[in-house]
mmCIF file of C-alpha atoms in Angstrom:
data_model
loop_
_atom_site.group_PDB
_atom_site.id
_atom_site.type_symbol
_atom_site.label_atom_id
_atom_site.label_comp_id
_atom_site.label_asym_id
_atom_site.label_seq_id
_atom_site.Cartn_x
_atom_site.Cartn_y
_atom_site.Cartn_z
ATOM 1 C CA MET A 1 29.430 -36.701 -76.149
ATOM 2 C CA ALA A 2 28.700 -32.692 -74.722
ATOM 3 C CA SER A 3 32.503 -31.985 -74.653
ATOM 4 C CA ILE A 4 32.911 -33.328 -78.418
ATOM 5 C CA SER A 5 30.164 -31.127 -79.524
ATOM 6 C CA ARG A 6 31.563 -28.253 -78.280
ATOM 7 C CA MET A 7 35.319 -29.456 -79.392
ATOM 8 C CA HIS A 8 33.828 -29.450 -83.143
ATOM 9 C CA ALA A 9 31.274 -27.113 -82.894
ATOM 10 C CA LEU A 10 28.111 -29.607 -83.606
ATOM 11 C CA GLY A 11 24.874 -29.811 -81.960
ATOM 12 C CA LYS A 12 24.201 -32.304 -79.214
ATOM 13 C CA ASN A 13 21.935 -33.907 -81.018
ATOM 14 C CA THR A 14 24.000 -34.516 -83.834
ATOM 15 C CA MET A 15 26.836 -36.034 -81.555
ATOM 16 C CA TYR A 16 23.669 -38.173 -80.205
ATOM 17 C CA CYS A 17 22.874 -39.218 -84.153
ATOM 18 C CA ILE A 18 26.284 -39.915 -85.003
ATOM 19 C CA PHE A 19 26.689 -42.057 -82.094
ATOM 20 C CA ASN A 20 23.808 -43.980 -82.470
ATOM 21 C CA GLU A 21 24.159 -44.505 -85.885
ATOM 22 C CA ASN A 22 28.034 -45.730 -85.695
ATOM 23 C CA ILE A 23 28.966 -47.044 -82.740
ATOM 24 C CA HIS A 24 27.537 -50.964 -82.467
ATOM 25 C CA THR A 25 28.057 -52.629 -79.309
ATOM 26 C CA LEU A 26 28.661 -56.701 -80.451
ATOM 27 C CA ASP A 27 25.981 -59.203 -79.898
ATOM 28 C CA ARG A 28 26.402 -60.903 -76.434
ATOM 29 C CA PHE A 29 27.105 -64.845 -77.031
ATOM 30 C CA TYR A 30 28.315 -66.468 -73.805
ATOM 31 C CA HIS A 31 28.129 -69.508 -72.152
ATOM 32 C CA LEU A 32 26.554 -69.736 -68.614
ATOM 33 C CA SER A 33 28.610 -69.643 -65.870
ATOM 34 C CA SER A 34 27.746 -72.292 -62.668
ATOM 35 C CA THR A 35 26.547 -69.204 -60.679
ATOM 36 C CA LEU A 36 24.648 -66.510 -61.551
ATOM 37 C CA SER A 37 23.341 -63.153 -59.999
ATOM 38 C CA ILE A 38 20.233 -61.913 -61.362
ATOM 39 C CA ASP A 39 18.524 -58.401 -60.376
ATOM 40 C CA GLU A 40 16.351 -55.659 -62.340
ATOM 41 C CA PHE A 41 16.537 -52.006 -62.460
ATOM 42 C CA ARG A 42 14.559 -49.268 -63.800
ATOM 43 C CA ALA A 43 15.126 -48.041 -67.362
ATOM 44 C CA THR A 44 13.112 -46.689 -70.067
ATOM 45 C CA THR A 45 9.484 -47.130 -70.824
ATOM 46 C CA ASP A 46 9.741 -48.048 -74.511
ATOM 47 C CA GLN A 47 10.637 -51.803 -74.103
ATOM 48 C CA GLY A 48 10.060 -52.901 -70.321
ATOM 49 C CA THR A 49 9.631 -50.046 -67.431
ATOM 50 C CA PHE A 50 12.714 -52.887 -65.604
ATOM 51 C CA ALA A 51 15.386 -53.824 -67.418
ATOM 52 C CA PHE A 52 17.230 -57.310 -66.062
ATOM 53 C CA ASN A 53 20.638 -57.504 -65.117
ATOM 54 C CA ILE A 54 22.746 -60.953 -65.595
ATOM 55 C CA THR A 55 26.415 -61.065 -63.458
ATOM 56 C CA ASN A 56 28.778 -63.824 -62.364
ATOM 57 C CA PRO A 57 29.543 -62.853 -58.778
ATOM 58 C CA ILE A 58 32.466 -64.769 -58.419
ATOM 59 C CA SER A 59 34.278 -63.377 -61.367
ATOM 60 C CA GLY A 60 32.804 -59.818 -61.172
ATOM 61 C CA LYS A 61 31.739 -60.073 -64.946
ATOM 62 C CA THR A 62 28.267 -58.606 -66.381
ATOM 63 C CA LEU A 63 27.065 -61.219 -68.744
ATOM 64 C CA ASP A 64 24.260 -59.185 -70.374
ATOM 65 C CA ILE A 65 21.386 -56.780 -69.613
ATOM 66 C CA ILE A 66 17.929 -57.615 -71.159
ATOM 67 C CA ALA A 67 14.942 -55.096 -72.197
ATOM 68 C CA ASP A 68 12.285 -56.644 -69.678
ATOM 69 C CA ARG A 69 11.426 -58.638 -66.515
ATOM 70 C CA ARG A 70 8.297 -60.260 -67.454
ATOM 71 C CA ALA A 71 7.840 -63.935 -67.568
ATOM 72 C CA SER A 72 7.314 -64.269 -71.241
ATOM 73 C CA TYR A 73 10.438 -61.931 -71.953
ATOM 74 C CA LEU A 74 12.545 -63.868 -69.487
ATOM 75 C CA ARG A 75 11.332 -67.546 -71.026
ATOM 76 C CA ASN A 76 12.271 -66.562 -74.765
ATOM 77 C CA TYR A 77 15.633 -65.100 -73.829
ATOM 78 C CA PHE A 78 17.057 -68.169 -71.847
ATOM 79 C CA LEU A 79 15.533 -70.696 -73.702
ATOM 80 C CA ARG A 80 17.685 -69.685 -76.775
ATOM 81 C CA PHE A 81 20.420 -71.658 -74.218
ATOM 82 C CA PRO A 82 20.307 -75.046 -74.861
ATOM 83 C CA HIS A 83 19.100 -77.143 -72.361
ATOM 84 C CA LYS A 84 22.304 -78.931 -71.424
ATOM 85 C CA GLU A 85 23.867 -75.658 -71.291
ATOM 86 C CA ARG A 86 20.947 -74.475 -68.703
ATOM 87 C CA LYS A 87 21.955 -77.521 -66.684
ATOM 88 C CA LYS A 88 25.277 -76.363 -65.859
ATOM 89 C CA VAL A 89 23.846 -73.280 -63.805
ATOM 90 C CA LYS A 90 24.335 -74.624 -59.848
ATOM 91 C CA ILE A 91 23.656 -71.504 -58.063
ATOM 92 C CA ILE A 92 21.110 -68.221 -58.347
ATOM 93 C CA VAL A 93 21.233 -65.416 -56.193
ATOM 94 C CA MET A 94 18.315 -63.007 -56.447
ATOM 95 C CA GLU A 95 15.928 -61.190 -54.174
ATOM 96 C CA LEU A 96 12.582 -62.007 -52.657
ATOM 97 C CA SER A 97 10.339 -62.320 -55.529
ATOM 98 C CA GLY A 98 8.011 -65.509 -55.741
ATOM 99 C CA ALA A 99 6.832 -65.172 -59.129
ATOM 100 C CA LEU A 100 11.118 -64.605 -60.367
ATOM 101 C CA GLN A 101 11.809 -68.130 -58.471
ATOM 102 C CA SER A 102 9.166 -70.146 -60.696
ATOM 103 C CA ILE A 103 10.636 -69.173 -63.813
ATOM 104 C CA MET A 104 13.928 -69.581 -62.554
ATOM 105 C CA TYR A 105 13.376 -73.185 -61.435
ATOM 106 C CA ALA A 106 11.497 -73.550 -64.355
ATOM 107 C CA LEU A 107 14.659 -72.514 -67.058
ATOM 108 C CA PHE A 108 17.490 -74.025 -65.117
ATOM 109 C CA PRO A 109 16.351 -77.772 -63.329
ATOM 110 C CA HIS A 110 19.607 -77.975 -61.353
ATOM 111 C CA ALA A 111 19.839 -74.550 -59.938
ATOM 112 C CA LYS A 112 19.665 -73.898 -56.160
ATOM 113 C CA ILE A 113 18.210 -70.287 -55.005
ATOM 114 C CA ILE A 114 19.736 -68.034 -52.700
ATOM 115 C CA ALA A 115 17.957 -65.243 -51.073
ATOM 116 C CA ASP A 116 20.397 -62.234 -51.078
ATOM 117 C CA LYS A 117 20.722 -61.271 -47.595
ATOM 118 C CA PHE A 118 20.135 -57.272 -48.015
ATOM 119 C CA HIS A 119 16.729 -58.071 -49.113
ATOM 120 C CA TYR A 120 14.936 -60.228 -46.399
ATOM 121 C CA THR A 121 17.058 -58.098 -43.895
ATOM 122 C CA LYS A 122 15.414 -55.175 -45.231
ATOM 123 C CA LEU A 123 11.991 -56.616 -44.491
ATOM 124 C CA VAL A 124 12.560 -57.902 -41.084
ATOM 125 C CA ARG A 125 13.725 -53.976 -40.266
ATOM 126 C CA GLU A 126 10.809 -52.444 -42.067
ATOM 127 C CA ASN A 127 8.562 -55.137 -39.572
ATOM 128 C CA MET A 128 10.963 -53.381 -36.412
ATOM 129 C CA VAL A 129 10.504 -49.366 -38.364
ATOM 130 C CA GLN A 130 6.687 -50.156 -38.334
ATOM 131 C CA ALA A 131 6.597 -50.910 -34.694
ATOM 132 C CA ARG A 132 8.444 -47.911 -33.378
ATOM 133 C CA ILE A 133 6.049 -45.762 -35.289
ATOM 134 C CA ASN A 134 3.209 -47.107 -33.837
ATOM 135 C CA CYS A 135 4.533 -46.815 -30.578
ATOM 136 C CA CYS A 136 5.617 -43.198 -31.203
ATOM 137 C CA LYS A 137 1.708 -42.643 -32.129
ATOM 138 C CA GLN A 138 0.282 -44.029 -28.898
ATOM 139 C CA LEU A 139 2.921 -42.495 -26.405
ATOM 140 C CA LYS A 140 1.783 -39.369 -24.451
ATOM 141 C CA ASN A 141 5.022 -38.210 -23.832
ATOM 142 C CA ASP A 142 5.571 -36.144 -26.690
ATOM 143 C CA SER A 143 9.163 -35.355 -25.536
ATOM 144 C CA LEU A 144 9.487 -39.477 -25.780
ATOM 145 C CA SER A 145 8.259 -39.602 -28.670
ATOM 146 C CA LYS A 146 10.426 -36.857 -30.030
ATOM 147 C CA ILE A 147 13.569 -38.521 -28.672
ATOM 148 C CA ILE A 148 12.814 -42.029 -30.286
ATOM 149 C CA LYS A 149 12.618 -39.834 -33.755
ATOM 150 C CA ASN A 150 15.666 -38.331 -33.456
ATOM 151 C CA ASN A 151 17.297 -41.476 -32.651
ATOM 152 C CA LEU A 152 15.580 -43.891 -35.143
ATOM 153 C CA HIS A 153 19.248 -44.760 -36.860
ATOM 154 C CA LEU A 154 19.938 -46.398 -33.125
ATOM 155 C CA PHE A 155 17.469 -48.449 -33.263
ATOM 156 C CA ASP A 156 18.025 -50.100 -36.793
ATOM 157 C CA GLN A 157 21.479 -51.003 -36.293
ATOM 158 C CA TYR A 158 22.455 -54.183 -34.928
ATOM 159 C CA LYS A 159 23.197 -53.273 -31.007
ATOM 160 C CA GLU A 160 26.630 -55.177 -30.887
ATOM 161 C CA ARG A 161 27.957 -52.464 -32.846
ATOM 162 C CA LEU A 162 26.706 -49.333 -31.300
ATOM 163 C CA HIS A 163 29.384 -46.845 -29.444
ATOM 164 C CA THR A 164 29.921 -47.933 -26.005
ATOM 165 C CA GLN A 165 32.592 -45.979 -25.414
ATOM 166 C CA LYS A 166 32.601 -42.450 -26.855
ATOM 167 C CA ALA A 167 29.695 -40.185 -25.174
ATOM 168 C CA TRP A 168 27.344 -36.985 -26.654
ATOM 169 C CA TYR A 169 25.189 -35.076 -24.296
ATOM 170 C CA ARG A 170 21.379 -36.114 -24.486
ATOM 171 C CA PRO A 171 19.156 -33.498 -23.660
ATOM 172 C CA TYR A 172 16.306 -35.738 -22.526
ATOM 173 C CA PHE A 173 18.096 -37.508 -20.048
ATOM 174 C CA LYS A 174 20.249 -34.336 -19.233
ATOM 175 C CA LYS A 175 23.453 -36.287 -19.137
ATOM 176 C CA HIS A 176 26.473 -37.956 -21.431
ATOM 177 C CA MET A 177 25.344 -41.260 -22.569
ATOM 178 C CA THR A 178 26.690 -43.441 -25.386
ATOM 179 C CA ASN A 179 24.805 -44.511 -28.092
ATOM 180 C CA ARG A 180 23.912 -48.040 -26.825
ATOM 181 C CA GLN A 181 22.907 -46.371 -23.282
ATOM 182 C CA PRO A 182 19.724 -44.124 -24.373
ATOM 183 C CA VAL A 183 18.001 -47.234 -26.582
ATOM 184 C CA GLU A 184 18.575 -49.544 -23.574
ATOM 185 C CA ALA A 185 16.924 -46.657 -21.288
ATOM 186 C CA ILE A 186 13.933 -45.928 -23.670
ATOM 187 C CA LEU A 187 12.881 -49.413 -23.866
ATOM 188 C CA GLU A 188 13.619 -49.666 -20.004
ATOM 189 C CA LEU A 189 10.259 -47.638 -19.844
ATOM 190 C CA GLU A 190 7.039 -49.479 -18.779
ATOM 191 C CA SER A 191 5.545 -47.500 -22.022
ATOM 192 C CA CYS A 192 7.371 -49.016 -24.502
ATOM 193 C CA GLU A 193 7.011 -52.353 -23.642
ATOM 194 C CA GLU A 194 5.657 -53.470 -26.866
ATOM 195 C CA LEU A 195 8.713 -51.584 -28.573
ATOM 196 C CA GLN A 196 10.737 -53.716 -26.415
ATOM 197 C CA ILE A 197 9.391 -56.846 -27.671
ATOM 198 C CA ASN A 198 9.813 -56.053 -31.232
ATOM 199 C CA TYR A 199 12.927 -54.768 -30.552
ATOM 200 C CA ASP A 200 14.200 -57.569 -29.010
ATOM 201 C CA ILE A 201 12.812 -60.214 -32.093
ATOM 202 C CA TYR A 202 14.789 -57.620 -34.492
ATOM 203 C CA GLN A 203 18.064 -57.737 -32.923
ATOM 204 C CA ASP A 204 17.568 -62.314 -32.350
ATOM 205 C CA PHE A 205 17.731 -62.181 -36.427
ATOM 206 C CA LEU A 206 20.853 -59.755 -36.644
ATOM 207 C CA ASP A 207 22.322 -62.059 -33.771
ATOM 208 C CA ILE A 208 21.591 -65.221 -36.486
ATOM 209 C CA LEU A 209 23.311 -63.091 -39.142
ATOM 210 C CA ASN A 210 25.913 -61.884 -37.628
ATOM 211 C CA LYS A 211 27.379 -64.236 -34.882
ATOM 212 C CA PRO A 212 29.214 -67.562 -35.484
ATOM 213 C CA ASN A 213 26.051 -70.296 -35.631
ATOM 214 C CA SER A 214 27.183 -74.138 -35.365
ATOM 215 C CA ASP A 215 23.460 -75.179 -36.496
ATOM 216 C CA TYR A 216 21.932 -71.855 -38.661
ATOM 217 C CA LYS A 217 18.651 -74.279 -39.418
ATOM 218 C CA LYS A 218 17.988 -74.674 -35.734
ATOM 219 C CA SER A 219 18.370 -70.963 -35.176
ATOM 220 C CA LEU A 220 16.233 -69.777 -37.927
ATOM 221 C CA ASN A 221 13.691 -72.010 -36.920
ATOM 222 C CA ASN A 222 13.334 -71.063 -33.305
ATOM 223 C CA TRP A 223 13.170 -67.370 -34.516
ATOM 224 C CA LEU A 224 10.053 -67.989 -36.473
ATOM 225 C CA ASN A 225 8.415 -70.298 -33.847
ATOM 226 C CA ASN A 226 9.097 -67.602 -31.392
ATOM 227 C CA ILE A 227 7.170 -65.158 -33.716
ATOM 228 C CA PHE A 228 4.305 -67.725 -34.502
ATOM 229 C CA ASP A 229 3.990 -68.824 -30.582
ATOM 230 C CA THR A 230 3.481 -65.082 -29.857
ATOM 231 C CA ASN A 231 1.391 -64.347 -32.675
ATOM 232 C CA ASN A 232 3.481 -60.828 -33.229
ATOM 233 C CA GLN A 233 1.382 -58.836 -35.402
ATOM 234 C CA TYR A 234 4.373 -57.068 -37.223
ATOM 235 C CA TYR A 235 6.235 -59.975 -38.367
ATOM 236 C CA MET A 236 3.614 -62.743 -38.841
ATOM 237 C CA THR A 237 3.274 -61.888 -42.710
ATOM 238 C CA THR A 238 7.248 -61.894 -43.035
ATOM 239 C CA ALA A 239 7.623 -65.072 -40.952
ATOM 240 C CA ARG A 240 5.090 -66.905 -42.883
ATOM 241 C CA ASN A 241 6.292 -65.710 -46.342
ATOM 242 C CA PHE A 242 9.918 -67.186 -44.946
ATOM 243 C CA ARG A 243 8.628 -70.370 -43.581
ATOM 244 C CA LYS A 244 6.762 -71.339 -46.650
ATOM 245 C CA LYS A 245 8.875 -69.849 -49.655
ATOM 246 C CA TRP A 246 12.196 -68.436 -48.742
ATOM 247 C CA PHE A 247 13.435 -70.878 -45.511
ATOM 248 C CA LEU A 248 16.075 -73.138 -47.298
ATOM 249 C CA PRO A 249 17.137 -69.832 -50.041
ATOM 250 C CA ILE A 250 17.770 -67.612 -46.776
ATOM 251 C CA LEU A 251 19.504 -71.195 -44.966
ATOM 252 C CA ARG A 252 21.847 -71.097 -48.042
ATOM 253 C CA SER A 253 23.095 -67.355 -48.025
ATOM 254 C CA LEU A 254 23.839 -68.140 -44.295
ATOM 255 C CA THR A 255 25.912 -71.225 -44.947
ATOM 256 C CA TYR A 256 27.136 -71.269 -48.355
ATOM 257 C CA THR A 257 30.197 -69.549 -49.415
ATOM 258 C CA VAL A 258 32.252 -68.655 -52.018
ATOM 259 C CA TYR A 259 35.888 -67.225 -53.055
ATOM 260 C CA SER A 260 35.531 -64.476 -55.340
ATOM 261 C CA ILE A 261 38.800 -62.748 -56.660
ATOM 262 C CA ARG A 262 38.685 -58.784 -57.120
ATOM 263 C CA ASN A 263 41.955 -56.864 -58.554
ATOM 264 C CA GLY A 264 43.813 -60.093 -58.054
ATOM 265 C CA LYS A 265 42.798 -60.540 -54.434
ATOM 266 C CA THR A 266 40.833 -63.613 -53.015
ATOM 267 C CA ILE A 267 38.020 -62.719 -51.049
ATOM 268 C CA ARG A 268 36.210 -65.505 -48.796
ATOM 269 C CA THR A 269 32.744 -64.194 -48.731
ATOM 270 C CA CYS A 270 28.979 -65.275 -48.465
ATOM 271 C CA PHE A 271 26.470 -65.713 -51.804
ATOM 272 C CA ASN A 272 25.242 -61.952 -52.527
ATOM 273 C CA ASN A 273 24.222 -59.474 -55.121
ATOM 274 C CA GLY A 274 26.384 -56.707 -53.814
ATOM 275 C CA PHE A 275 28.570 -56.734 -57.062
ATOM 276 C CA ILE A 276 25.145 -56.053 -59.101
ATOM 277 C CA GLU A 277 23.794 -53.620 -56.999
ATOM 278 C CA SER A 278 26.911 -51.758 -57.574
ATOM 279 C CA ILE A 279 26.566 -51.908 -61.067
ATOM 280 C CA ASN A 280 22.795 -50.944 -60.887
ATOM 281 C CA ASN A 281 24.347 -47.586 -58.647
ATOM 282 C CA LYS A 282 26.386 -47.342 -62.022
ATOM 283 C CA VAL A 283 23.710 -47.319 -64.220
ATOM 284 C CA LYS A 284 21.593 -44.499 -62.110
ATOM 285 C CA LEU A 285 24.836 -42.648 -62.223
ATOM 286 C CA LEU A 286 24.649 -42.871 -66.175
ATOM 287 C CA LYS A 287 21.188 -42.124 -66.504
ATOM 288 C CA ARG A 288 21.184 -38.963 -64.409
ATOM 289 C CA ASN A 289 23.997 -37.911 -66.242
ATOM 290 C CA ALA A 290 22.237 -37.898 -69.467
ATOM 291 C CA TYR A 291 18.945 -36.548 -68.031
ATOM 292 C CA GLU A 292 17.947 -40.065 -68.693
ATOM 293 C CA TYR A 293 17.413 -42.072 -71.929
ATOM 294 C CA ARG A 294 14.294 -42.327 -74.121
ATOM 295 C CA TYR A 295 15.263 -45.755 -75.695
ATOM 296 C CA PHE A 296 16.313 -48.878 -73.808
ATOM 297 C CA GLN A 297 19.131 -49.763 -76.600
ATOM 298 C CA ASN A 298 20.827 -47.068 -76.401
ATOM 299 C CA LEU A 299 20.807 -46.851 -72.747
ATOM 300 C CA ARG A 300 22.255 -50.902 -72.940
ATOM 301 C CA LYS A 301 24.755 -49.512 -75.386
ATOM 302 C CA ARG A 302 26.025 -46.732 -73.079
ATOM 303 C CA ILE A 303 26.219 -49.376 -70.266
ATOM 304 C CA LEU A 304 28.023 -52.026 -71.670
ATOM 305 C CA LEU A 305 30.580 -49.414 -73.480
ATOM 306 C CA HIS A 306 30.899 -48.015 -70.120
ATOM 307 C CA LEU A 307 32.020 -51.737 -68.232
ATOM 308 C CA GLY A 308 34.632 -52.242 -70.898
ATOM 309 C CA PHE A 309 32.426 -54.339 -73.588
ATOM 310 C CA GLY A 310 33.557 -54.158 -77.271
ATOM 311 C CA TYR A 311 32.233 -52.096 -80.004
ATOM 312 C CA GLN A 312 32.324 -51.305 -83.655
ATOM 313 C CA ILE A 313 32.776 -48.678 -85.596
ATOM 314 C CA ILE A 314 30.128 -48.896 -88.650
#
């Protein structure tokens, strides 16, 4: 619109007024699909700080974008669909939100919740990060603490994916080492014993996610039981949350598979919010290019036009 305003010698505000008054996005009337992926993103403050994105993760289509994530707003929105239509929804992929989970169960009686892998892996990684930070604070060797901080990305990665062939010079160890070797050398130190325990718990969880497994339920239970038995202070809250509220949704994310179609190609993958996160990233770019939006309806209109939805010129 800024380019068009320069071409026709009009002010930007005039172009925005023309856009708002004459471009009208069509009302969204659609049938609920058997699989839904839902997520929130920061929008505007005139209707709700966080808007709600609804997509079909299998077909890769955005179904609708609504103004608010609050329970009352979501209920009013989804209750406009008849009960027969809401019964068709079998799977809902979502982040770890207890309040949102309760709403989805109430609105969609036959739906099964699947937790997004990124979000629950992030929780476990944050526990590991807190253990690493506390270890660095307790170390009396400042050089060792500094080398852990400088290589923190190595501790967050899955150990099986760390480079074992290409070596770099490590000043602290005064020799060339691969990415895996300094991690192993640091964890073997007596002063880092607590860090090693928490690192092993984190890597055991990544093993469950990345290695083929014939019994994910048993492996996940064993991982949780180990935390409860050792009464680990860093992972205890997360473990209780997983066991009490999210055990089945996490288990489904590990065992359920889906065949999605992207650009004419059939891809076998797990249920996740990868597609909806990419849409949220596009929304951030649109907001940045526009230097933010004041009104949600203008933001929603711009997003739907960018995604290729139909519009009318009034």
